[in-house]
Short mmCIF file of C-alpha atoms in Angstrom, two decimals:
data_model
loop_
_atom_site.label_atom_id
_atom_site.label_comp_id
_atom_site.label_asym_id
_atom_site.label_seq_id
_atom_site.Cartn_x
_atom_site.Cartn_y
_atom_site.Cartn_z
CA MET A 1 -24.28 15.15 -6.24
CA THR A 2 -25.75 12.95 -3.49
CA ASP A 3 -26.36 14.66 -0.15
CA LEU A 4 -24.18 13.04 2.49
CA PRO A 5 -24.83 12.56 6.22
CA PRO A 6 -23.62 15.24 8.66
CA VAL A 7 -20.23 14.64 10.26
CA ARG A 8 -18.08 16.02 13.08
CA GLY A 9 -14.93 15.58 11.05
CA LYS A 10 -14.12 17.17 7.70
CA LEU A 11 -15.98 16.40 4.47
CA THR A 12 -14.57 17.96 1.29
CA PRO A 13 -16.21 17.72 -2.16
CA LYS A 14 -14.22 17.26 -5.37
CA ARG A 15 -10.94 16.85 -3.50
CA GLU A 16 -7.89 16.39 -5.71
CA LEU A 17 -6.00 13.28 -4.64
CA SER A 18 -2.70 13.77 -6.46
CA ASP A 19 -1.09 15.54 -3.51
CA LEU A 20 -2.16 12.72 -1.19
CA THR A 21 -0.25 10.00 -3.07
CA TRP A 22 3.47 9.38 -3.16
CA LEU A 23 3.44 9.28 -6.98
CA ARG A 24 1.68 12.68 -7.13
CA VAL A 25 -0.81 11.74 -9.85
CA GLY A 26 -4.57 11.37 -10.13
CA GLY A 27 -7.82 13.25 -10.35
CA PRO A 28 -10.39 14.23 -7.72
CA ALA A 29 -12.54 12.09 -5.46
CA ASP A 30 -16.22 12.97 -5.29
CA TRP A 31 -15.71 13.42 -1.55
CA LEU A 32 -12.87 13.16 0.95
CA PHE A 33 -13.96 12.31 4.50
CA GLN A 34 -11.60 12.76 7.44
CA PRO A 35 -13.51 11.45 10.47
CA ALA A 36 -13.08 12.91 13.93
CA ASP A 37 -13.07 9.51 15.61
CA THR A 38 -14.41 5.96 15.26
CA ASP A 39 -17.95 6.94 16.28
CA ASP A 40 -18.02 9.69 13.66
CA LEU A 41 -16.88 7.20 11.01
CA ALA A 42 -19.39 4.54 12.09
CA GLN A 43 -22.34 6.94 12.12
CA PHE A 44 -21.38 8.32 8.72
CA LEU A 45 -21.08 4.90 7.07
CA ALA A 46 -24.32 3.68 8.64
CA ALA A 47 -26.22 6.66 7.19
CA LEU A 48 -24.44 6.75 3.83
CA PRO A 49 -26.64 5.70 0.89
CA ASP A 50 -25.90 2.15 -0.25
CA ASP A 51 -25.11 3.25 -3.80
CA VAL A 52 -22.22 5.49 -2.72
CA ALA A 53 -18.90 3.67 -2.92
CA VAL A 54 -16.35 3.94 -0.11
CA PHE A 55 -12.58 3.74 -0.52
CA PRO A 56 -10.30 3.75 2.55
CA MET A 57 -7.03 5.53 1.78
CA GLY A 58 -3.90 5.52 3.88
CA VAL A 59 -0.92 7.73 3.11
CA GLY A 60 -1.05 6.87 -0.60
CA SER A 61 2.30 5.09 -0.58
CA ASN A 62 1.19 2.13 -2.72
CA LEU A 63 -1.45 3.71 -4.92
CA ILE A 64 -2.10 5.06 -8.40
CA VAL A 65 -5.22 7.21 -8.65
CA ARG A 66 -6.19 7.41 -12.30
CA ASP A 67 -6.37 10.80 -14.00
CA GLY A 68 -10.19 10.89 -14.15
CA GLY A 69 -10.48 10.63 -10.38
CA LEU A 70 -12.62 8.44 -8.16
CA ARG A 71 -16.42 8.25 -7.95
CA ALA A 72 -16.52 7.48 -4.26
CA VAL A 73 -16.14 8.80 -0.76
CA VAL A 74 -12.47 8.46 0.11
CA VAL A 75 -11.98 7.92 3.85
CA ARG A 76 -8.62 9.12 5.14
CA LEU A 77 -7.84 8.73 8.81
CA GLY A 78 -5.89 11.45 10.60
CA ARG A 79 -4.44 12.29 13.99
CA GLY A 80 -7.21 10.65 15.97
CA PHE A 81 -6.16 7.30 14.52
CA ASN A 82 -2.37 7.31 14.85
CA GLY A 83 -1.83 6.42 18.51
CA ILE A 84 0.65 3.68 19.48
CA ASN A 85 0.42 1.77 22.77
CA VAL A 86 2.86 -0.92 23.93
CA ASP A 87 1.88 -3.40 26.64
CA GLY A 88 4.47 -6.11 27.23
CA ASP A 89 5.06 -7.80 23.87
CA THR A 90 1.84 -6.42 22.38
CA VAL A 91 1.60 -3.24 20.30
CA THR A 92 -1.75 -1.65 19.47
CA ALA A 93 -1.56 1.02 16.79
CA GLY A 94 -4.09 3.21 15.08
CA ALA A 95 -4.50 2.45 11.39
CA ALA A 96 -3.02 5.86 10.49
CA ALA A 97 0.18 5.23 12.47
CA LEU A 98 3.16 5.00 10.15
CA ASP A 99 4.85 1.60 9.94
CA ALA A 100 8.21 3.20 10.71
CA HIS A 101 6.87 4.90 13.84
CA VAL A 102 5.39 1.63 15.09
CA ALA A 103 8.67 -0.20 14.52
CA ARG A 104 10.62 2.45 16.46
CA ARG A 105 8.18 2.60 19.38
CA ALA A 106 8.15 -1.17 19.60
CA ALA A 107 11.94 -1.31 19.57
CA ASP A 108 12.10 1.25 22.37
CA ALA A 109 10.07 -1.22 24.44
CA GLY A 110 12.13 -4.25 23.39
CA VAL A 111 9.55 -5.65 20.96
CA ASP A 112 10.84 -6.80 17.57
CA LEU A 113 8.72 -5.38 14.78
CA THR A 114 11.82 -4.23 12.92
CA PHE A 115 10.63 -5.52 9.53
CA LEU A 116 8.10 -2.68 9.50
CA ARG A 117 10.79 0.02 9.62
CA THR A 118 11.49 0.17 5.89
CA ILE A 119 7.93 -0.47 4.69
CA PRO A 120 6.36 2.74 3.38
CA GLY A 121 2.85 3.49 4.55
CA SER A 122 0.62 3.08 7.56
CA ILE A 123 -0.46 0.13 9.70
CA GLY A 124 -3.90 -0.02 8.08
CA GLY A 125 -2.29 -0.58 4.70
CA ALA A 126 0.23 -3.04 6.13
CA VAL A 127 -2.60 -5.17 7.50
CA ARG A 128 -4.70 -4.95 4.37
CA MET A 129 -1.80 -5.90 2.06
CA ASN A 130 -0.02 -8.23 4.50
CA ALA A 131 3.07 -6.10 4.02
CA GLY A 132 6.43 -7.69 4.65
CA CYS A 133 10.14 -7.75 3.98
CA TYR A 134 13.24 -9.63 5.09
CA GLY A 135 11.12 -12.80 5.17
CA SER A 136 8.69 -11.43 7.81
CA TYR A 137 5.08 -10.47 7.24
CA THR A 138 2.34 -8.59 9.05
CA ALA A 139 0.46 -11.89 9.30
CA ASP A 140 3.30 -13.29 11.44
CA VAL A 141 2.67 -10.75 14.22
CA PHE A 142 -1.02 -9.95 13.69
CA GLN A 143 -3.34 -10.60 16.64
CA SER A 144 -6.51 -8.69 15.74
CA ALA A 145 -7.85 -5.52 14.15
CA ARG A 146 -10.80 -3.23 14.71
CA ALA A 147 -12.70 -2.13 11.64
CA VAL A 148 -15.83 -0.20 10.77
CA LEU A 149 -17.89 -2.07 8.21
CA ARG A 150 -19.76 -0.42 5.36
CA THR A 151 -22.92 -0.87 7.47
CA GLY A 152 -21.41 1.20 10.29
CA ASP A 153 -20.90 -1.81 12.56
CA VAL A 154 -17.63 -1.83 14.53
CA VAL A 155 -16.10 -5.30 14.58
CA THR A 156 -12.96 -7.12 15.70
CA LEU A 157 -11.29 -9.15 12.97
CA THR A 158 -9.27 -12.27 13.75
CA PRO A 159 -6.36 -13.77 11.78
CA ALA A 160 -8.70 -16.46 10.44
CA GLN A 161 -11.14 -13.83 9.15
CA MET A 162 -8.35 -11.87 7.50
CA ASN A 163 -7.12 -15.00 5.66
CA PHE A 164 -3.69 -13.53 4.94
CA ARG A 165 -1.78 -14.52 1.81
CA TYR A 166 1.21 -13.03 0.02
CA ARG A 167 0.31 -9.33 -0.35
CA GLN A 168 -3.40 -10.07 0.19
CA SER A 169 -6.09 -10.37 2.83
CA ASP A 170 -9.87 -10.73 2.96
CA LEU A 171 -10.79 -7.37 4.46
CA PRO A 172 -14.54 -6.91 3.83
CA GLU A 173 -15.42 -4.62 0.91
CA GLY A 174 -15.76 -1.01 2.04
CA ALA A 175 -14.54 -1.76 5.57
CA VAL A 176 -12.22 0.78 7.17
CA LEU A 177 -9.52 -0.48 9.52
CA VAL A 178 -9.16 1.77 12.55
CA SER A 179 -6.54 -0.09 14.63
CA ALA A 180 -4.49 -3.26 14.80
CA THR A 181 -2.89 -5.26 17.58
CA LEU A 182 0.46 -6.91 16.85
CA ARG A 183 2.64 -9.16 19.00
CA GLY A 184 6.37 -9.39 18.37
CA PRO A 185 9.25 -11.37 19.84
CA ALA A 186 11.39 -9.84 22.56
CA GLY A 187 14.67 -8.15 21.74
CA GLU A 188 17.21 -5.78 23.25
CA ALA A 189 16.26 -2.21 22.36
CA GLY A 190 19.72 -1.13 21.24
CA ALA A 191 20.19 -4.18 19.05
CA LEU A 192 16.77 -3.65 17.45
CA HIS A 193 17.56 -0.03 16.63
CA ASP A 194 20.95 -1.06 15.22
CA ARG A 195 19.24 -3.62 12.99
CA MET A 196 16.82 -1.00 11.70
CA ALA A 197 19.66 1.43 10.99
CA ALA A 198 21.40 -1.25 8.92
CA GLN A 199 18.17 -2.00 7.06
CA LEU A 200 17.69 1.68 6.27
CA GLN A 201 21.25 1.99 4.98
CA LYS A 202 20.79 -1.04 2.72
CA ARG A 203 17.46 0.30 1.47
CA ASP A 204 18.94 3.69 0.63
CA GLU A 205 21.82 2.03 -1.22
CA THR A 206 19.58 -0.21 -3.36
CA GLN A 207 16.27 1.64 -3.77
CA PRO A 208 15.35 5.05 -5.25
CA THR A 209 14.28 6.53 -1.92
CA LYS A 210 14.83 10.10 -3.12
CA ASP A 211 12.49 9.70 -6.10
CA ARG A 212 8.69 9.74 -6.33
CA SER A 213 7.80 6.06 -6.23
CA ALA A 214 5.21 3.80 -4.64
CA GLY A 215 7.48 1.05 -3.43
CA SER A 216 7.52 -2.26 -5.27
CA THR A 217 5.46 -2.12 -8.45
CA PHE A 218 4.84 -5.86 -8.89
CA ARG A 219 4.53 -8.83 -6.57
CA ASN A 220 7.37 -11.30 -6.71
CA PRO A 221 6.29 -14.21 -8.93
CA ALA A 222 8.08 -16.48 -6.46
CA GLY A 223 5.25 -15.66 -4.04
CA PHE A 224 7.37 -14.38 -1.16
CA SER A 225 9.34 -11.32 -0.08
CA SER A 226 13.09 -11.05 -0.26
CA THR A 227 14.68 -12.33 2.93
CA GLY A 228 17.86 -10.28 2.79
CA GLN A 229 19.89 -13.41 3.46
CA ALA A 230 22.96 -14.35 1.43
CA ASP A 231 21.29 -17.56 0.19
CA ASP A 232 18.14 -15.78 -0.99
CA VAL A 233 17.11 -16.95 -4.47
CA HIS A 234 16.42 -14.12 -6.92
CA ASP A 235 15.50 -15.98 -10.11
CA LEU A 236 11.78 -15.38 -9.57
CA LYS A 237 11.92 -11.97 -7.98
CA ALA A 238 10.12 -9.22 -9.88
CA TRP A 239 13.23 -7.06 -10.30
CA LYS A 240 15.14 -9.98 -11.85
CA VAL A 241 12.55 -10.88 -14.49
CA ILE A 242 12.15 -7.18 -15.35
CA ASP A 243 15.93 -6.93 -15.76
CA ASP A 244 15.96 -10.06 -17.90
CA ALA A 245 13.39 -8.43 -20.20
CA GLY A 246 15.74 -5.45 -20.65
CA LEU A 247 13.37 -2.99 -18.96
CA ARG A 248 15.53 -1.40 -16.27
CA GLY A 249 15.20 2.33 -16.95
CA ALA A 250 12.34 1.89 -19.46
CA MET A 251 10.12 4.95 -19.86
CA VAL A 252 6.63 5.93 -20.97
CA GLY A 253 6.11 9.69 -20.87
CA GLY A 254 7.27 10.88 -17.46
CA ALA A 255 7.13 7.38 -15.92
CA GLN A 256 10.24 5.24 -15.56
CA MET A 257 11.28 1.88 -14.16
CA SER A 258 14.06 3.06 -11.87
CA PRO A 259 17.62 2.52 -13.10
CA LYS A 260 18.52 1.90 -9.45
CA HIS A 261 15.91 -0.82 -8.79
CA SER A 262 13.94 -2.12 -11.73
CA ASN A 263 10.82 -3.05 -9.72
CA PHE A 264 10.37 0.56 -8.59
CA MET A 265 8.30 2.77 -10.87
CA ILE A 266 9.05 6.47 -10.50
CA ASN A 267 7.47 9.74 -11.57
CA THR A 268 10.39 11.65 -13.06
CA GLY A 269 8.48 14.91 -12.71
CA ASP A 270 5.60 15.19 -15.15
CA ALA A 271 4.12 11.71 -15.39
CA THR A 272 0.37 11.18 -15.58
CA ALA A 273 -1.36 8.22 -14.00
CA ALA A 274 -1.85 6.93 -17.55
CA ASP A 275 1.94 7.09 -18.14
CA LEU A 276 2.57 5.05 -15.01
CA GLU A 277 -0.09 2.45 -15.71
CA ASN A 278 0.89 2.14 -19.39
CA LEU A 279 4.52 1.61 -18.40
CA GLY A 280 3.46 -1.08 -15.96
CA GLU A 281 1.44 -2.83 -18.66
CA LYS A 282 4.38 -2.60 -21.06
CA VAL A 283 6.56 -4.30 -18.45
CA ARG A 284 3.97 -7.03 -17.87
CA LYS A 285 3.69 -7.68 -21.61
CA GLU A 286 7.45 -7.89 -22.16
CA VAL A 287 8.06 -10.10 -19.12
CA TYR A 288 5.35 -12.47 -20.33
CA ALA A 289 6.90 -12.52 -23.81
CA THR A 290 10.42 -13.24 -22.51
CA ARG A 291 9.72 -15.47 -19.50
CA GLY A 292 6.12 -16.67 -19.80
CA ILE A 293 5.43 -15.05 -16.42
CA THR A 294 2.47 -12.78 -15.78
CA LEU A 295 3.49 -10.17 -13.22
CA GLU A 296 0.76 -9.12 -10.78
CA TRP A 297 0.51 -5.48 -9.74
CA GLU A 298 1.44 -4.76 -6.14
CA ILE A 299 0.54 -1.09 -6.53
CA MET A 300 -3.22 -0.62 -6.23
CA ARG A 301 -4.80 1.26 -9.14
CA ILE A 302 -8.17 2.92 -8.63
CA GLY A 303 -10.53 5.36 -10.29
CA GLU A 304 -11.38 6.27 -13.85
CA PRO A 305 -8.97 7.14 -16.65
CA SER A 306 -9.17 10.52 -18.28
CA PRO A 307 -10.82 10.30 -21.72
CA ASP A 308 -7.87 12.34 -23.01
CA LEU A 309 -5.28 9.94 -21.58
CA PRO A 310 -6.17 6.36 -22.57
CA VAL A 311 -4.78 3.53 -20.50
CA CYS A 312 -3.46 0.50 -22.34
CA LYS A 313 -4.74 -2.84 -21.08
CA MET A 314 -2.62 -5.96 -21.21
CA ALA A 315 -3.82 -8.39 -23.84
CA LYS A 316 -5.28 -11.61 -22.49
CA ARG A 317 -2.49 -14.09 -22.08
CA PRO A 318 -2.49 -17.17 -24.31
CA GLU A 319 -4.03 -20.29 -22.83
#
């Protein structure tokens, strides 16, 4: 195993990742690095051999780590990166700050970032994936972000550099977000908290929040998030095309498309990463067969499959 640079934080070899993901599956990373602060992270990346891959990992809320694990240094930010500061209508949050915490702190100060309240995960992931719901997106409130590049350089990224799209951005390969600055519209604190309470109630009524899931499995083929409005069109939402293919509740091993919300994949208790990925590919195949639509994964899948647990790949779609 490659010798790695010295650090002030914590560097753990052969760290199992299953307990760090919401789906509770996956093998070990070669290394898990939990930096003490931004300088520690920058110095480590600058000295890290070029042939060692780096994977930034948030709270694992939107992630499948394959059963064979990950041949990389996984960087996971901790307490030194979860601060939240509000200045007027501007909120600066560490990349490890939970979306829900940021939404609540902003609301306390009369800043409307309520759409973040029901999004699982941390601000770093929200920026990277341009997370959104109720018709609002991270891109709508994003001002800038600080990141440490794979070279160890600390840079400020602008909206233009991020090039946000639906569930995508252009974060440089191997870069680790360390903070983001967001600006939201003004609102009355009580009303903002009431809105978030209503959103939480609706989420709990319609989504399997008590099960092991990773949020939405597939991007909406319509290319936008649900708005929550009465006139919202659902024909090209992922849950609807999965339902139309008769796959609500479908199972592979211990993996299931939730009977409560068909775009939520859940680990019923003993699923492997291969079960989850194979179920997802089954869904993609059937939706293509019934609707001619190729669903795109919203859950990120990383690492190597176990040789004992083969992962099915979706056949190339017809031209």
